[in-house]
PDB file of C-alpha atoms in Angstrom:
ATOM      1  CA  UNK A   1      -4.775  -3.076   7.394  1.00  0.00           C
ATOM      2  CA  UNK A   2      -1.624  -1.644   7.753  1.00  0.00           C
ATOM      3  CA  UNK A   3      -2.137   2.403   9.131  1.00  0.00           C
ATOM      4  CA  UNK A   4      -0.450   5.432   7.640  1.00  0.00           C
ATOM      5  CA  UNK A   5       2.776   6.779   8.727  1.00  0.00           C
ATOM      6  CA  UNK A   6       1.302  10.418   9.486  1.00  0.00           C
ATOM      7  CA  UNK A   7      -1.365   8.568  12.110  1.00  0.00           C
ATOM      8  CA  UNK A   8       1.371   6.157  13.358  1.00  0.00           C
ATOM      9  CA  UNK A   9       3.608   8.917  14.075  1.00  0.00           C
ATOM     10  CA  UNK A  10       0.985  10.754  15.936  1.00  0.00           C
ATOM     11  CA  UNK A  11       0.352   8.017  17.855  1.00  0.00           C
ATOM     12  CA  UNK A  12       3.893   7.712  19.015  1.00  0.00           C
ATOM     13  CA  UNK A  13       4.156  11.594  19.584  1.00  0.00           C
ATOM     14  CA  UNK A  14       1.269  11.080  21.800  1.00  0.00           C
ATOM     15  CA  UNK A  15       3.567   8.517  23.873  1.00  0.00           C
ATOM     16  CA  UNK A  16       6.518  10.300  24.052  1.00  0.00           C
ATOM     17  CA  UNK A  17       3.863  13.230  25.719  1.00  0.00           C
ATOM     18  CA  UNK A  18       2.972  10.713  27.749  1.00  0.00           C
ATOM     19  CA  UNK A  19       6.127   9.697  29.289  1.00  0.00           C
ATOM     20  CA  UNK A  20       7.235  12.691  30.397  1.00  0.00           C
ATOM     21  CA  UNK A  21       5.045  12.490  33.209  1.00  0.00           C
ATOM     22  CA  UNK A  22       6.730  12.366  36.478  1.00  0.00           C
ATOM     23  CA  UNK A  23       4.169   9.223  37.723  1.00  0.00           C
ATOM     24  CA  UNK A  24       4.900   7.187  34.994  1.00  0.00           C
ATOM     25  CA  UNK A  25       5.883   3.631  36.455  1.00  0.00           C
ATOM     26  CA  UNK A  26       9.496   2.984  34.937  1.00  0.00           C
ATOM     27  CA  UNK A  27       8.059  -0.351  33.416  1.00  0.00           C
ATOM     28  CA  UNK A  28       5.092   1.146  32.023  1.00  0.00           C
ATOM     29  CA  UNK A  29       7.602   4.193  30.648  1.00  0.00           C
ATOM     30  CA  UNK A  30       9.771   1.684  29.118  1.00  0.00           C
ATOM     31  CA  UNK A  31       7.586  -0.940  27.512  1.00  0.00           C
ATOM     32  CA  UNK A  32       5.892   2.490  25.527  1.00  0.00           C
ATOM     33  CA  UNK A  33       9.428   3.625  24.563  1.00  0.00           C
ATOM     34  CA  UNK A  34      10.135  -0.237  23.127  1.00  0.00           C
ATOM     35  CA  UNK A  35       6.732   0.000  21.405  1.00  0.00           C
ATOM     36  CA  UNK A  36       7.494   3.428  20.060  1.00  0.00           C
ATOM     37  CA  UNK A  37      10.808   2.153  18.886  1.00  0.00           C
ATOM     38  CA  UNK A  38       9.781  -0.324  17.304  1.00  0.00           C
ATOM     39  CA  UNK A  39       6.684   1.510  15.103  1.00  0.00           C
ATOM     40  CA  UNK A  40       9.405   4.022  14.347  1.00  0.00           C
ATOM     41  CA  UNK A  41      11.400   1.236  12.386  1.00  0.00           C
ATOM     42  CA  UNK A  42       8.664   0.241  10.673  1.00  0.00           C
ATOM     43  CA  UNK A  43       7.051   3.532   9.642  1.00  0.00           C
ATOM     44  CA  UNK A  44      10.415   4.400   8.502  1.00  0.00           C
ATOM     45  CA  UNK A  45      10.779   0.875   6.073  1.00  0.00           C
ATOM     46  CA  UNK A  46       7.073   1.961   4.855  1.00  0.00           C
ATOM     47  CA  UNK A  47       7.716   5.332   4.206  1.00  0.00           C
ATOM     48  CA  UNK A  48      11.446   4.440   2.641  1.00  0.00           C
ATOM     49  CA  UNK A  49       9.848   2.490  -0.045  1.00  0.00           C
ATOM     50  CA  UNK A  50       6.348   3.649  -0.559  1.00  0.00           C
ATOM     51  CA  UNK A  51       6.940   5.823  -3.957  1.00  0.00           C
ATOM     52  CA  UNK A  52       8.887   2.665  -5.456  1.00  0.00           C
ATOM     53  CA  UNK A  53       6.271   0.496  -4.271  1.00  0.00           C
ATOM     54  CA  UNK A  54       3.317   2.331  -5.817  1.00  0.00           C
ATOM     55  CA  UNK A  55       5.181   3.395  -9.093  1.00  0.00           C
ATOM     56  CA  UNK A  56       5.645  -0.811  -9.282  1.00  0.00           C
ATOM     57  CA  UNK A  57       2.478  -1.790  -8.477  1.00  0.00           C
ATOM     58  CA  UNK A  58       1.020   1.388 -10.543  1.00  0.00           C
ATOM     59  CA  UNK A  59       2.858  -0.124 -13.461  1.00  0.00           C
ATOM     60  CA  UNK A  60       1.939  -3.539 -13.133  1.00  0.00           C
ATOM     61  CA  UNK A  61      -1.854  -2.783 -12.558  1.00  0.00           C
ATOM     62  CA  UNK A  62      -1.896  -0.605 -16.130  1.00  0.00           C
ATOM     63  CA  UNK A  63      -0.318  -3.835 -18.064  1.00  0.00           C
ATOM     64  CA  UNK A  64      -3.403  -5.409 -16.887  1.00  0.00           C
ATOM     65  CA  UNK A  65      -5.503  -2.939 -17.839  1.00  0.00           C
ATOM     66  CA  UNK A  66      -3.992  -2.709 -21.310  1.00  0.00           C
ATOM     67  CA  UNK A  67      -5.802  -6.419 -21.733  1.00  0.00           C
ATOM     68  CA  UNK A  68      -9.081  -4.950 -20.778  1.00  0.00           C
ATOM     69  CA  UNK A  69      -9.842  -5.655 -24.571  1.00  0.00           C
ATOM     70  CA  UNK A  70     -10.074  -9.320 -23.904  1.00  0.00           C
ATOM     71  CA  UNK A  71     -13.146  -8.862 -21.368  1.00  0.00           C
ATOM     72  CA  UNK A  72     -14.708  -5.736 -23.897  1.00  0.00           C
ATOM     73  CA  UNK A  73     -13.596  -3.441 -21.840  1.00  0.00           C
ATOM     74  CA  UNK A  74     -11.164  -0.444 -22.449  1.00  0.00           C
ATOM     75  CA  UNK A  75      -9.774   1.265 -19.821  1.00  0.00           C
ATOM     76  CA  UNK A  76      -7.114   3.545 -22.300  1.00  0.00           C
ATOM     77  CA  UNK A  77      -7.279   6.636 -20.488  1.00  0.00           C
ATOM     78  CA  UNK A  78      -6.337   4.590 -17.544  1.00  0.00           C
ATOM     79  CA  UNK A  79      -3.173   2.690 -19.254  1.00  0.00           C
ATOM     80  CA  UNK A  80      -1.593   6.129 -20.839  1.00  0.00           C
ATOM     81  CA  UNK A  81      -1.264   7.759 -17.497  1.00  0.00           C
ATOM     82  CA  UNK A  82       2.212   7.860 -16.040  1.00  0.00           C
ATOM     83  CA  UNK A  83       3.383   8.548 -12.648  1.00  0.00           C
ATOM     84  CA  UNK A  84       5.459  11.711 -13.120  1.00  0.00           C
ATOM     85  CA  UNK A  85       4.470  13.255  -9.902  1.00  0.00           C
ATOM     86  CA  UNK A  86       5.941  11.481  -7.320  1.00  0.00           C
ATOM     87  CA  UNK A  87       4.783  13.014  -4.289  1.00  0.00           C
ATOM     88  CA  UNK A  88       2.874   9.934  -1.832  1.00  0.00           C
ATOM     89  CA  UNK A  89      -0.226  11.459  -2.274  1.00  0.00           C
ATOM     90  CA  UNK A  90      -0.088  11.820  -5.667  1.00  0.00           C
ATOM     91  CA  UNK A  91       0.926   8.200  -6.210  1.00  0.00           C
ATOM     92  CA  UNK A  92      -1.756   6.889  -3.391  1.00  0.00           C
ATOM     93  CA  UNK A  93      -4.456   8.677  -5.538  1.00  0.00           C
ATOM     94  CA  UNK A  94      -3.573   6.939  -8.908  1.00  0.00           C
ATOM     95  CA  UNK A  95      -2.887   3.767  -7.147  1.00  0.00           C
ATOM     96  CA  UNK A  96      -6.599   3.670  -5.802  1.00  0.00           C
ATOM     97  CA  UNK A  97      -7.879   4.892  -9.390  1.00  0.00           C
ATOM     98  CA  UNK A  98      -6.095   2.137 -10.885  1.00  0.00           C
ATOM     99  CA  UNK A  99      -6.819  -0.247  -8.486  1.00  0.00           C
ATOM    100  CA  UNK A 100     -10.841   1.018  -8.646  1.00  0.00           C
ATOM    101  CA  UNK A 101     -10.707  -0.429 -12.686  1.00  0.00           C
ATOM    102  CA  UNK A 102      -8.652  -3.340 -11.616  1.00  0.00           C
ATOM    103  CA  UNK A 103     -11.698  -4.254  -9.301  1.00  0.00           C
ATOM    104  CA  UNK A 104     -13.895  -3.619 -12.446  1.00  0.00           C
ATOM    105  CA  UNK A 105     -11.959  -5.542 -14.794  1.00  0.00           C
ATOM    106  CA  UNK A 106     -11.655  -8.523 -12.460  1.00  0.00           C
ATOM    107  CA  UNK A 107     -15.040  -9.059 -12.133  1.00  0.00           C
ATOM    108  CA  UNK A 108     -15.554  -8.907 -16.183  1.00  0.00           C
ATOM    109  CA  UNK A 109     -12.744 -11.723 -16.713  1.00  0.00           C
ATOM    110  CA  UNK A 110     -14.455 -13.848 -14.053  1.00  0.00           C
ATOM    111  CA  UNK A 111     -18.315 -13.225 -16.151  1.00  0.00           C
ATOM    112  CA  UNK A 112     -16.327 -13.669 -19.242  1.00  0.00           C
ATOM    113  CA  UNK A 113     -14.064 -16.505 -17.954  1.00  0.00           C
ATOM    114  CA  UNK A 114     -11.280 -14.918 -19.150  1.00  0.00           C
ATOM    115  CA  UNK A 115      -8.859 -17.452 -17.499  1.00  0.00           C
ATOM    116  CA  UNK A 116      -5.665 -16.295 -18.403  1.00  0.00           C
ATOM    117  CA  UNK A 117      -6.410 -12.666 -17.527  1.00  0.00           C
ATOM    118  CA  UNK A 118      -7.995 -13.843 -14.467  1.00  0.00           C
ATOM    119  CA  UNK A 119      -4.732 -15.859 -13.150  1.00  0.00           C
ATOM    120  CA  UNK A 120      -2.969 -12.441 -14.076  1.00  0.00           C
ATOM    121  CA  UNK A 121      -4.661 -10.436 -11.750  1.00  0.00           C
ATOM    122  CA  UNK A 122      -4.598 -12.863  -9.196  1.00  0.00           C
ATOM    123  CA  UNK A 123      -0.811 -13.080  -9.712  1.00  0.00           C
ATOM    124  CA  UNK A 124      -0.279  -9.433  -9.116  1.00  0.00           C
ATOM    125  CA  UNK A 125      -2.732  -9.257  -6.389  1.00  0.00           C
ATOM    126  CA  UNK A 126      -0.523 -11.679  -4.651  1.00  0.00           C
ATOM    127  CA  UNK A 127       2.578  -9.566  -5.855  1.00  0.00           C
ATOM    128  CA  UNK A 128       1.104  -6.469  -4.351  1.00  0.00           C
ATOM    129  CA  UNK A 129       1.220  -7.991  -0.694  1.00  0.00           C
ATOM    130  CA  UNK A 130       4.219  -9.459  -1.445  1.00  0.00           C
ATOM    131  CA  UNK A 131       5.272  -5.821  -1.862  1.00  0.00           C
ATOM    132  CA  UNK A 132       3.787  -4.599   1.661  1.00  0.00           C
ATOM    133  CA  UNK A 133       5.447  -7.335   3.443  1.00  0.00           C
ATOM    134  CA  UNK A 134       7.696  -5.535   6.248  1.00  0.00           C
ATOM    135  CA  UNK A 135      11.728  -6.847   6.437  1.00  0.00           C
ATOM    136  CA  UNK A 136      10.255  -8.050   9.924  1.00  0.00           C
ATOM    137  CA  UNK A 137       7.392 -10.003   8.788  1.00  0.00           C
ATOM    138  CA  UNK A 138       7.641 -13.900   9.869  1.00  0.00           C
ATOM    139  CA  UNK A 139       5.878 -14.949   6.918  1.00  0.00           C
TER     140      UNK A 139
END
């Protein structure tokens, strides 16, 4: 699980308050300061491409839903929302909608052995953490 900015930034706020302590050990002050560095660089790549990344995977998870017809399903109100508001929190609340009826459709191609929709929604289940993956990541 990766954590939100907001808490991650709190976290290093709380550092920062922490080091300014006079008793502080110099290698305790600047192994925090590294760590706090380094969170900072990757909060900011999260929060740099977190709209684009949930307008894409928004996107992606509606053209799957659009073949919810194949499982006798039909998730249309679903598919013919857009993502006009592009505040975070607006986009983290459709995302988790979306991804809610992704969950439901999943299961009905597996009962229906809907193969090719199946191997769809695996394939952008894979895309999605392909997505998260941080410029830093070794893998």
């Amino acid at each position: 699980m990766i954590p939100a900015v907001p808490a991650v930034l709190a976290e290093i706020a709380g550092i920062a308050l922490r080091n300014t302590m006079p008793d502080v050990h110099p290698a305790d002050r600047a192994s925090s300061l590294g760590l706090s560095a380094a969170l900072l660089g990757m909060a900011a790549e999260v929060w740099d491409g977190m709209a684009a990344r949930l307008v894409e995977e928004n996107r992606a998870i509606r053209l799957l839903l659009a073949r919810a017809g194949e499982v006798g399903l039909d998730f249309a109100a679903l598919v013919v929302g857009s993502d006009e508001d592009l505040r975070i929190s607006a986009l983290k609340a459709s995302n988790g909608d979306l991804r809610a009826a992704l969950i439901d459709l999943h299961a009905a191609a597996e009962t229906k052995a809907a193969g090719g929709l199946e191997a769809a929604i695996w394939a952008e289940l894979l895309a999605s953490t392909q997505r998260r993956k941080l410029a830093a990541s070794p893998v």
